[in-house]
Amino acid sequence: HAFDKPIAKMQVIQMKLADMATRIEASRHLTWNAAKLCDQGKPFSKEAAMAKVFAAETATYAAHQSMQVLGGIGYVKDMPVERYYRDARITEIYEGTSEIQRIVIAANLLKEAGI
């Protein structure tokens, strides 16, 4: 509760929820598209890199926004969201950093353009 009403009733919180849900759904579709290409035996490295970088950054974004919604309590180690943030942040680092994924994407784009 804040200002005598549930925080979920506050428009700013609803916007955060909508943005998080939209990014999560987009991450799913990017992932499914890469998997579909893989299943079809088609090249998929660009799409896989797009899915990885977007999903990893979405996880970090959603965890961060969740901490913002919870306020100071979100940073306490006893709260699950604090752990979610740490877990999400590492996905941008291991198995190819976000920067490396962007290099893979760009290289594929240039190749497709004949450059």
Short mmCIF file of N, CA and C in Angstrom, two decimals:
data_model
loop_
_atom_site.label_atom_id
_atom_site.label_comp_id
_atom_site.label_asym_id
_atom_site.label_seq_id
_atom_site.Cartn_x
_atom_site.Cartn_y
_atom_site.Cartn_z
N HIS A 1 0.83 -1.19 0.00
CA HIS A 1 0.00 0.00 0.00
C HIS A 1 0.88 1.26 0.00
N ALA A 2 0.37 2.25 -0.69
CA ALA A 2 0.99 3.58 -0.68
C ALA A 2 -0.14 4.59 -0.89
N PHE A 3 -0.12 5.65 -0.13
CA PHE A 3 -1.15 6.68 -0.22
C PHE A 3 -2.55 6.07 -0.06
N ASP A 4 -2.63 5.13 0.86
CA ASP A 4 -3.91 4.50 1.23
C ASP A 4 -4.56 3.68 0.11
N LYS A 5 -3.78 3.20 -0.84
CA LYS A 5 -4.34 2.29 -1.84
C LYS A 5 -3.28 1.29 -2.28
N PRO A 6 -3.70 0.14 -2.79
CA PRO A 6 -2.72 -0.86 -3.26
C PRO A 6 -1.85 -0.27 -4.37
N ILE A 7 -0.57 -0.57 -4.35
CA ILE A 7 0.32 0.01 -5.35
C ILE A 7 -0.06 -0.44 -6.77
N ALA A 8 -0.69 -1.59 -6.90
CA ALA A 8 -1.11 -2.08 -8.22
C ALA A 8 -2.17 -1.17 -8.85
N LYS A 9 -2.82 -0.35 -8.05
CA LYS A 9 -3.83 0.58 -8.57
C LYS A 9 -3.21 1.87 -9.10
N MET A 10 -1.92 2.07 -8.84
CA MET A 10 -1.24 3.29 -9.28
C MET A 10 -0.84 3.15 -10.75
N GLN A 11 -1.14 4.18 -11.52
CA GLN A 11 -0.89 4.14 -12.96
C GLN A 11 0.59 3.93 -13.28
N VAL A 12 1.48 4.53 -12.54
CA VAL A 12 2.91 4.38 -12.81
C VAL A 12 3.34 2.92 -12.62
N ILE A 13 2.78 2.24 -11.66
CA ILE A 13 3.09 0.83 -11.44
C ILE A 13 2.51 -0.01 -12.57
N GLN A 14 1.30 0.31 -12.98
CA GLN A 14 0.68 -0.40 -14.09
C GLN A 14 1.50 -0.26 -15.38
N MET A 15 2.06 0.91 -15.59
CA MET A 15 2.92 1.12 -16.78
C MET A 15 4.17 0.25 -16.70
N LYS A 16 4.76 0.17 -15.52
CA LYS A 16 5.93 -0.69 -15.35
C LYS A 16 5.57 -2.15 -15.64
N LEU A 17 4.43 -2.60 -15.12
CA LEU A 17 3.99 -3.97 -15.36
C LEU A 17 3.76 -4.22 -16.85
N ALA A 18 3.13 -3.26 -17.51
CA ALA A 18 2.85 -3.41 -18.95
C ALA A 18 4.16 -3.48 -19.75
N ASP A 19 5.11 -2.62 -19.41
CA ASP A 19 6.40 -2.63 -20.11
C ASP A 19 7.15 -3.95 -19.89
N MET A 20 7.13 -4.44 -18.65
CA MET A 20 7.80 -5.70 -18.36
C MET A 20 7.14 -6.85 -19.12
N ALA A 21 5.83 -6.90 -19.10
CA ALA A 21 5.11 -7.97 -19.79
C ALA A 21 5.35 -7.93 -21.29
N THR A 22 5.39 -6.73 -21.86
CA THR A 22 5.63 -6.59 -23.30
C THR A 22 7.02 -7.09 -23.67
N ARG A 23 8.02 -6.71 -22.90
CA ARG A 23 9.38 -7.16 -23.18
C ARG A 23 9.54 -8.67 -23.00
N ILE A 24 8.88 -9.22 -22.00
CA ILE A 24 8.95 -10.66 -21.78
C ILE A 24 8.32 -11.41 -22.95
N GLU A 25 7.17 -10.94 -23.40
CA GLU A 25 6.50 -11.58 -24.54
C GLU A 25 7.34 -11.47 -25.81
N ALA A 26 7.95 -10.32 -26.04
CA ALA A 26 8.83 -10.16 -27.21
C ALA A 26 10.03 -11.10 -27.12
N SER A 27 10.56 -11.28 -25.93
CA SER A 27 11.68 -12.22 -25.72
C SER A 27 11.26 -13.63 -26.09
N ARG A 28 10.07 -14.02 -25.69
CA ARG A 28 9.56 -15.35 -26.03
C ARG A 28 9.49 -15.54 -27.55
N HIS A 29 8.95 -14.54 -28.23
CA HIS A 29 8.78 -14.66 -29.67
C HIS A 29 10.13 -14.70 -30.39
N LEU A 30 11.08 -13.92 -29.95
CA LEU A 30 12.42 -13.99 -30.54
C LEU A 30 13.03 -15.37 -30.33
N THR A 31 12.85 -15.92 -29.15
CA THR A 31 13.39 -17.25 -28.83
C THR A 31 12.71 -18.32 -29.67
N TRP A 32 11.39 -18.26 -29.74
CA TRP A 32 10.65 -19.25 -30.54
C TRP A 32 11.04 -19.18 -32.02
N ASN A 33 11.25 -17.98 -32.53
CA ASN A 33 11.64 -17.82 -33.92
C ASN A 33 13.00 -18.46 -34.18
N ALA A 34 13.96 -18.23 -33.30
CA ALA A 34 15.29 -18.84 -33.46
C ALA A 34 15.17 -20.37 -33.38
N ALA A 35 14.37 -20.86 -32.46
CA ALA A 35 14.19 -22.32 -32.32
C ALA A 35 13.53 -22.90 -33.56
N LYS A 36 12.56 -22.20 -34.12
CA LYS A 36 11.88 -22.67 -35.33
C LYS A 36 12.86 -22.78 -36.48
N LEU A 37 13.69 -21.76 -36.66
CA LEU A 37 14.70 -21.80 -37.72
C LEU A 37 15.66 -22.97 -37.53
N CYS A 38 16.08 -23.17 -36.29
CA CYS A 38 16.97 -24.28 -35.97
C CYS A 38 16.31 -25.62 -36.31
N ASP A 39 15.06 -25.79 -35.89
CA ASP A 39 14.32 -27.01 -36.17
C ASP A 39 14.17 -27.27 -37.67
N GLN A 40 14.09 -26.18 -38.43
CA GLN A 40 13.94 -26.29 -39.88
C GLN A 40 15.27 -26.48 -40.60
N GLY A 41 16.36 -26.51 -39.83
CA GLY A 41 17.69 -26.68 -40.42
C GLY A 41 18.19 -25.44 -41.14
N LYS A 42 17.62 -24.30 -40.83
CA LYS A 42 18.01 -23.04 -41.46
C LYS A 42 19.02 -22.32 -40.57
N PRO A 43 19.78 -21.38 -41.16
CA PRO A 43 20.70 -20.59 -40.33
C PRO A 43 19.90 -19.82 -39.26
N PHE A 44 20.45 -19.77 -38.07
CA PHE A 44 19.71 -19.12 -36.97
C PHE A 44 20.63 -18.37 -36.01
N SER A 45 21.91 -18.22 -36.33
CA SER A 45 22.82 -17.59 -35.37
C SER A 45 22.44 -16.14 -35.08
N LYS A 46 22.00 -15.40 -36.11
CA LYS A 46 21.58 -14.01 -35.88
C LYS A 46 20.37 -13.98 -34.97
N GLU A 47 19.37 -14.79 -35.27
CA GLU A 47 18.14 -14.81 -34.48
C GLU A 47 18.39 -15.30 -33.06
N ALA A 48 19.27 -16.27 -32.90
CA ALA A 48 19.61 -16.75 -31.56
C ALA A 48 20.31 -15.66 -30.76
N ALA A 49 21.21 -14.93 -31.41
CA ALA A 49 21.90 -13.84 -30.72
C ALA A 49 20.92 -12.73 -30.34
N MET A 50 19.98 -12.43 -31.25
CA MET A 50 18.95 -11.42 -30.95
C MET A 50 18.12 -11.85 -29.75
N ALA A 51 17.72 -13.12 -29.75
CA ALA A 51 16.91 -13.62 -28.64
C ALA A 51 17.68 -13.56 -27.34
N LYS A 52 18.94 -13.96 -27.36
CA LYS A 52 19.74 -13.98 -26.14
C LYS A 52 19.95 -12.58 -25.58
N VAL A 53 20.37 -11.65 -26.43
CA VAL A 53 20.65 -10.31 -25.92
C VAL A 53 19.36 -9.64 -25.43
N PHE A 54 18.27 -9.81 -26.17
CA PHE A 54 17.02 -9.17 -25.76
C PHE A 54 16.46 -9.79 -24.49
N ALA A 55 16.47 -11.12 -24.42
CA ALA A 55 15.94 -11.80 -23.22
C ALA A 55 16.80 -11.51 -22.00
N ALA A 56 18.11 -11.50 -22.16
CA ALA A 56 19.00 -11.23 -21.02
C ALA A 56 18.78 -9.80 -20.50
N GLU A 57 18.69 -8.85 -21.43
CA GLU A 57 18.48 -7.47 -21.01
C GLU A 57 17.07 -7.26 -20.47
N THR A 58 16.11 -8.02 -20.98
CA THR A 58 14.75 -7.96 -20.45
C THR A 58 14.70 -8.48 -19.02
N ALA A 59 15.40 -9.57 -18.76
CA ALA A 59 15.42 -10.12 -17.39
C ALA A 59 15.99 -9.10 -16.41
N THR A 60 17.08 -8.46 -16.79
CA THR A 60 17.68 -7.44 -15.93
C THR A 60 16.72 -6.26 -15.75
N TYR A 61 16.11 -5.82 -16.85
CA TYR A 61 15.17 -4.70 -16.80
C TYR A 61 13.99 -5.03 -15.88
N ALA A 62 13.41 -6.21 -16.05
CA ALA A 62 12.24 -6.59 -15.25
C ALA A 62 12.59 -6.71 -13.77
N ALA A 63 13.76 -7.28 -13.48
CA ALA A 63 14.18 -7.38 -12.08
C ALA A 63 14.41 -5.99 -11.49
N HIS A 64 15.03 -5.11 -12.26
CA HIS A 64 15.28 -3.75 -11.78
C HIS A 64 13.97 -3.01 -11.55
N GLN A 65 13.04 -3.12 -12.49
CA GLN A 65 11.74 -2.45 -12.32
C GLN A 65 10.98 -3.02 -11.12
N SER A 66 11.11 -4.31 -10.90
CA SER A 66 10.48 -4.93 -9.73
C SER A 66 11.05 -4.36 -8.44
N MET A 67 12.35 -4.15 -8.42
CA MET A 67 12.98 -3.53 -7.25
C MET A 67 12.45 -2.11 -7.06
N GLN A 68 12.28 -1.39 -8.16
CA GLN A 68 11.75 -0.02 -8.08
C GLN A 68 10.34 -0.03 -7.50
N VAL A 69 9.53 -0.97 -7.93
CA VAL A 69 8.16 -1.06 -7.43
C VAL A 69 8.15 -1.32 -5.93
N LEU A 70 9.05 -2.19 -5.48
CA LEU A 70 9.10 -2.53 -4.06
C LEU A 70 9.77 -1.47 -3.20
N GLY A 71 10.49 -0.55 -3.84
CA GLY A 71 11.19 0.48 -3.09
C GLY A 71 12.37 -0.10 -2.33
N GLY A 72 12.72 0.50 -1.23
CA GLY A 72 13.89 0.10 -0.46
C GLY A 72 13.88 -1.36 -0.04
N ILE A 73 12.71 -1.91 0.20
CA ILE A 73 12.63 -3.31 0.62
C ILE A 73 13.10 -4.25 -0.50
N GLY A 74 13.04 -3.79 -1.75
CA GLY A 74 13.47 -4.61 -2.88
C GLY A 74 14.96 -4.90 -2.89
N TYR A 75 15.73 -4.11 -2.17
CA TYR A 75 17.18 -4.28 -2.14
C TYR A 75 17.65 -5.18 -1.00
N VAL A 76 16.74 -5.58 -0.16
CA VAL A 76 17.08 -6.40 1.00
C VAL A 76 17.33 -7.83 0.54
N LYS A 77 18.40 -8.44 1.04
CA LYS A 77 18.75 -9.79 0.63
C LYS A 77 17.68 -10.82 0.93
N ASP A 78 16.80 -10.55 1.86
CA ASP A 78 15.74 -11.49 2.18
C ASP A 78 14.62 -11.49 1.14
N MET A 79 14.60 -10.52 0.26
CA MET A 79 13.56 -10.44 -0.76
C MET A 79 13.99 -11.20 -2.02
N PRO A 80 13.11 -12.01 -2.58
CA PRO A 80 13.47 -12.77 -3.79
C PRO A 80 13.91 -11.89 -4.95
N VAL A 81 13.36 -10.70 -5.08
CA VAL A 81 13.70 -9.86 -6.23
C VAL A 81 15.17 -9.46 -6.23
N GLU A 82 15.76 -9.35 -5.07
CA GLU A 82 17.20 -9.02 -5.01
C GLU A 82 18.00 -10.14 -5.68
N ARG A 83 17.64 -11.37 -5.42
CA ARG A 83 18.30 -12.52 -6.03
C ARG A 83 18.01 -12.57 -7.53
N TYR A 84 16.77 -12.29 -7.90
CA TYR A 84 16.40 -12.29 -9.32
C TYR A 84 17.26 -11.29 -10.09
N TYR A 85 17.51 -10.14 -9.48
CA TYR A 85 18.33 -9.14 -10.16
C TYR A 85 19.75 -9.66 -10.37
N ARG A 86 20.33 -10.24 -9.34
CA ARG A 86 21.69 -10.79 -9.49
C ARG A 86 21.72 -11.90 -10.54
N ASP A 87 20.74 -12.79 -10.51
CA ASP A 87 20.68 -13.87 -11.48
C ASP A 87 20.48 -13.34 -12.90
N ALA A 88 19.63 -12.34 -13.04
CA ALA A 88 19.37 -11.77 -14.37
C ALA A 88 20.61 -11.07 -14.91
N ARG A 89 21.27 -10.34 -14.06
CA ARG A 89 22.45 -9.57 -14.51
C ARG A 89 23.54 -10.48 -15.07
N ILE A 90 23.71 -11.64 -14.49
CA ILE A 90 24.77 -12.54 -14.96
C ILE A 90 24.46 -13.08 -16.36
N THR A 91 23.18 -13.11 -16.75
CA THR A 91 22.85 -13.62 -18.08
C THR A 91 23.38 -12.71 -19.19
N GLU A 92 23.68 -11.47 -18.85
CA GLU A 92 24.27 -10.56 -19.84
C GLU A 92 25.77 -10.76 -19.94
N ILE A 93 26.33 -11.57 -19.06
CA ILE A 93 27.78 -11.73 -19.00
C ILE A 93 28.24 -13.11 -19.48
N TYR A 94 27.62 -14.19 -18.96
CA TYR A 94 28.10 -15.51 -19.33
C TYR A 94 27.54 -15.95 -20.68
N GLU A 95 28.12 -16.99 -21.24
CA GLU A 95 27.75 -17.54 -22.54
C GLU A 95 27.71 -16.48 -23.63
N GLY A 96 28.65 -15.58 -23.61
CA GLY A 96 28.71 -14.52 -24.62
C GLY A 96 28.03 -13.27 -24.11
N THR A 97 28.81 -12.25 -23.86
CA THR A 97 28.26 -11.01 -23.34
C THR A 97 27.30 -10.39 -24.35
N SER A 98 26.52 -9.44 -23.88
CA SER A 98 25.60 -8.74 -24.76
C SER A 98 26.34 -8.07 -25.91
N GLU A 99 27.54 -7.57 -25.63
CA GLU A 99 28.33 -6.93 -26.68
C GLU A 99 28.72 -7.94 -27.76
N ILE A 100 29.11 -9.13 -27.35
CA ILE A 100 29.47 -10.18 -28.31
C ILE A 100 28.24 -10.57 -29.13
N GLN A 101 27.09 -10.68 -28.48
CA GLN A 101 25.86 -11.01 -29.21
C GLN A 101 25.56 -9.95 -30.26
N ARG A 102 25.80 -8.71 -29.93
CA ARG A 102 25.56 -7.62 -30.90
C ARG A 102 26.55 -7.71 -32.07
N ILE A 103 27.77 -8.13 -31.81
CA ILE A 103 28.74 -8.31 -32.88
C ILE A 103 28.27 -9.44 -33.82
N VAL A 104 27.76 -10.51 -33.25
CA VAL A 104 27.23 -11.63 -34.05
C VAL A 104 26.06 -11.14 -34.91
N ILE A 105 25.17 -10.37 -34.33
CA ILE A 105 24.02 -9.84 -35.06
C ILE A 105 24.50 -8.95 -36.21
N ALA A 106 25.39 -8.01 -35.89
CA ALA A 106 25.88 -7.09 -36.92
C ALA A 106 26.60 -7.82 -38.04
N ALA A 107 27.42 -8.79 -37.70
CA ALA A 107 28.15 -9.56 -38.73
C ALA A 107 27.17 -10.27 -39.66
N ASN A 108 26.11 -10.81 -39.10
CA ASN A 108 25.10 -11.48 -39.92
C ASN A 108 24.34 -10.47 -40.81
N LEU A 109 24.03 -9.32 -40.26
CA LEU A 109 23.35 -8.28 -41.05
C LEU A 109 24.22 -7.84 -42.23
N LEU A 110 25.50 -7.62 -41.96
CA LEU A 110 26.42 -7.20 -43.02
C LEU A 110 26.57 -8.29 -44.08
N LYS A 111 26.64 -9.52 -43.63
CA LYS A 111 26.73 -10.65 -44.57
C LYS A 111 25.49 -10.72 -45.44
N GLU A 112 24.32 -10.57 -44.84
CA GLU A 112 23.06 -10.59 -45.59
C GLU A 112 23.00 -9.45 -46.61
N ALA A 113 23.62 -8.34 -46.26
CA ALA A 113 23.61 -7.17 -47.17
C ALA A 113 24.74 -7.24 -48.20
N GLY A 114 25.56 -8.28 -48.11
CA GLY A 114 26.66 -8.43 -49.07
C GLY A 114 27.82 -7.49 -48.80
N ILE A 115 27.95 -7.08 -47.57
CA ILE A 115 29.04 -6.15 -47.21
C ILE A 115 30.13 -6.91 -46.49
#
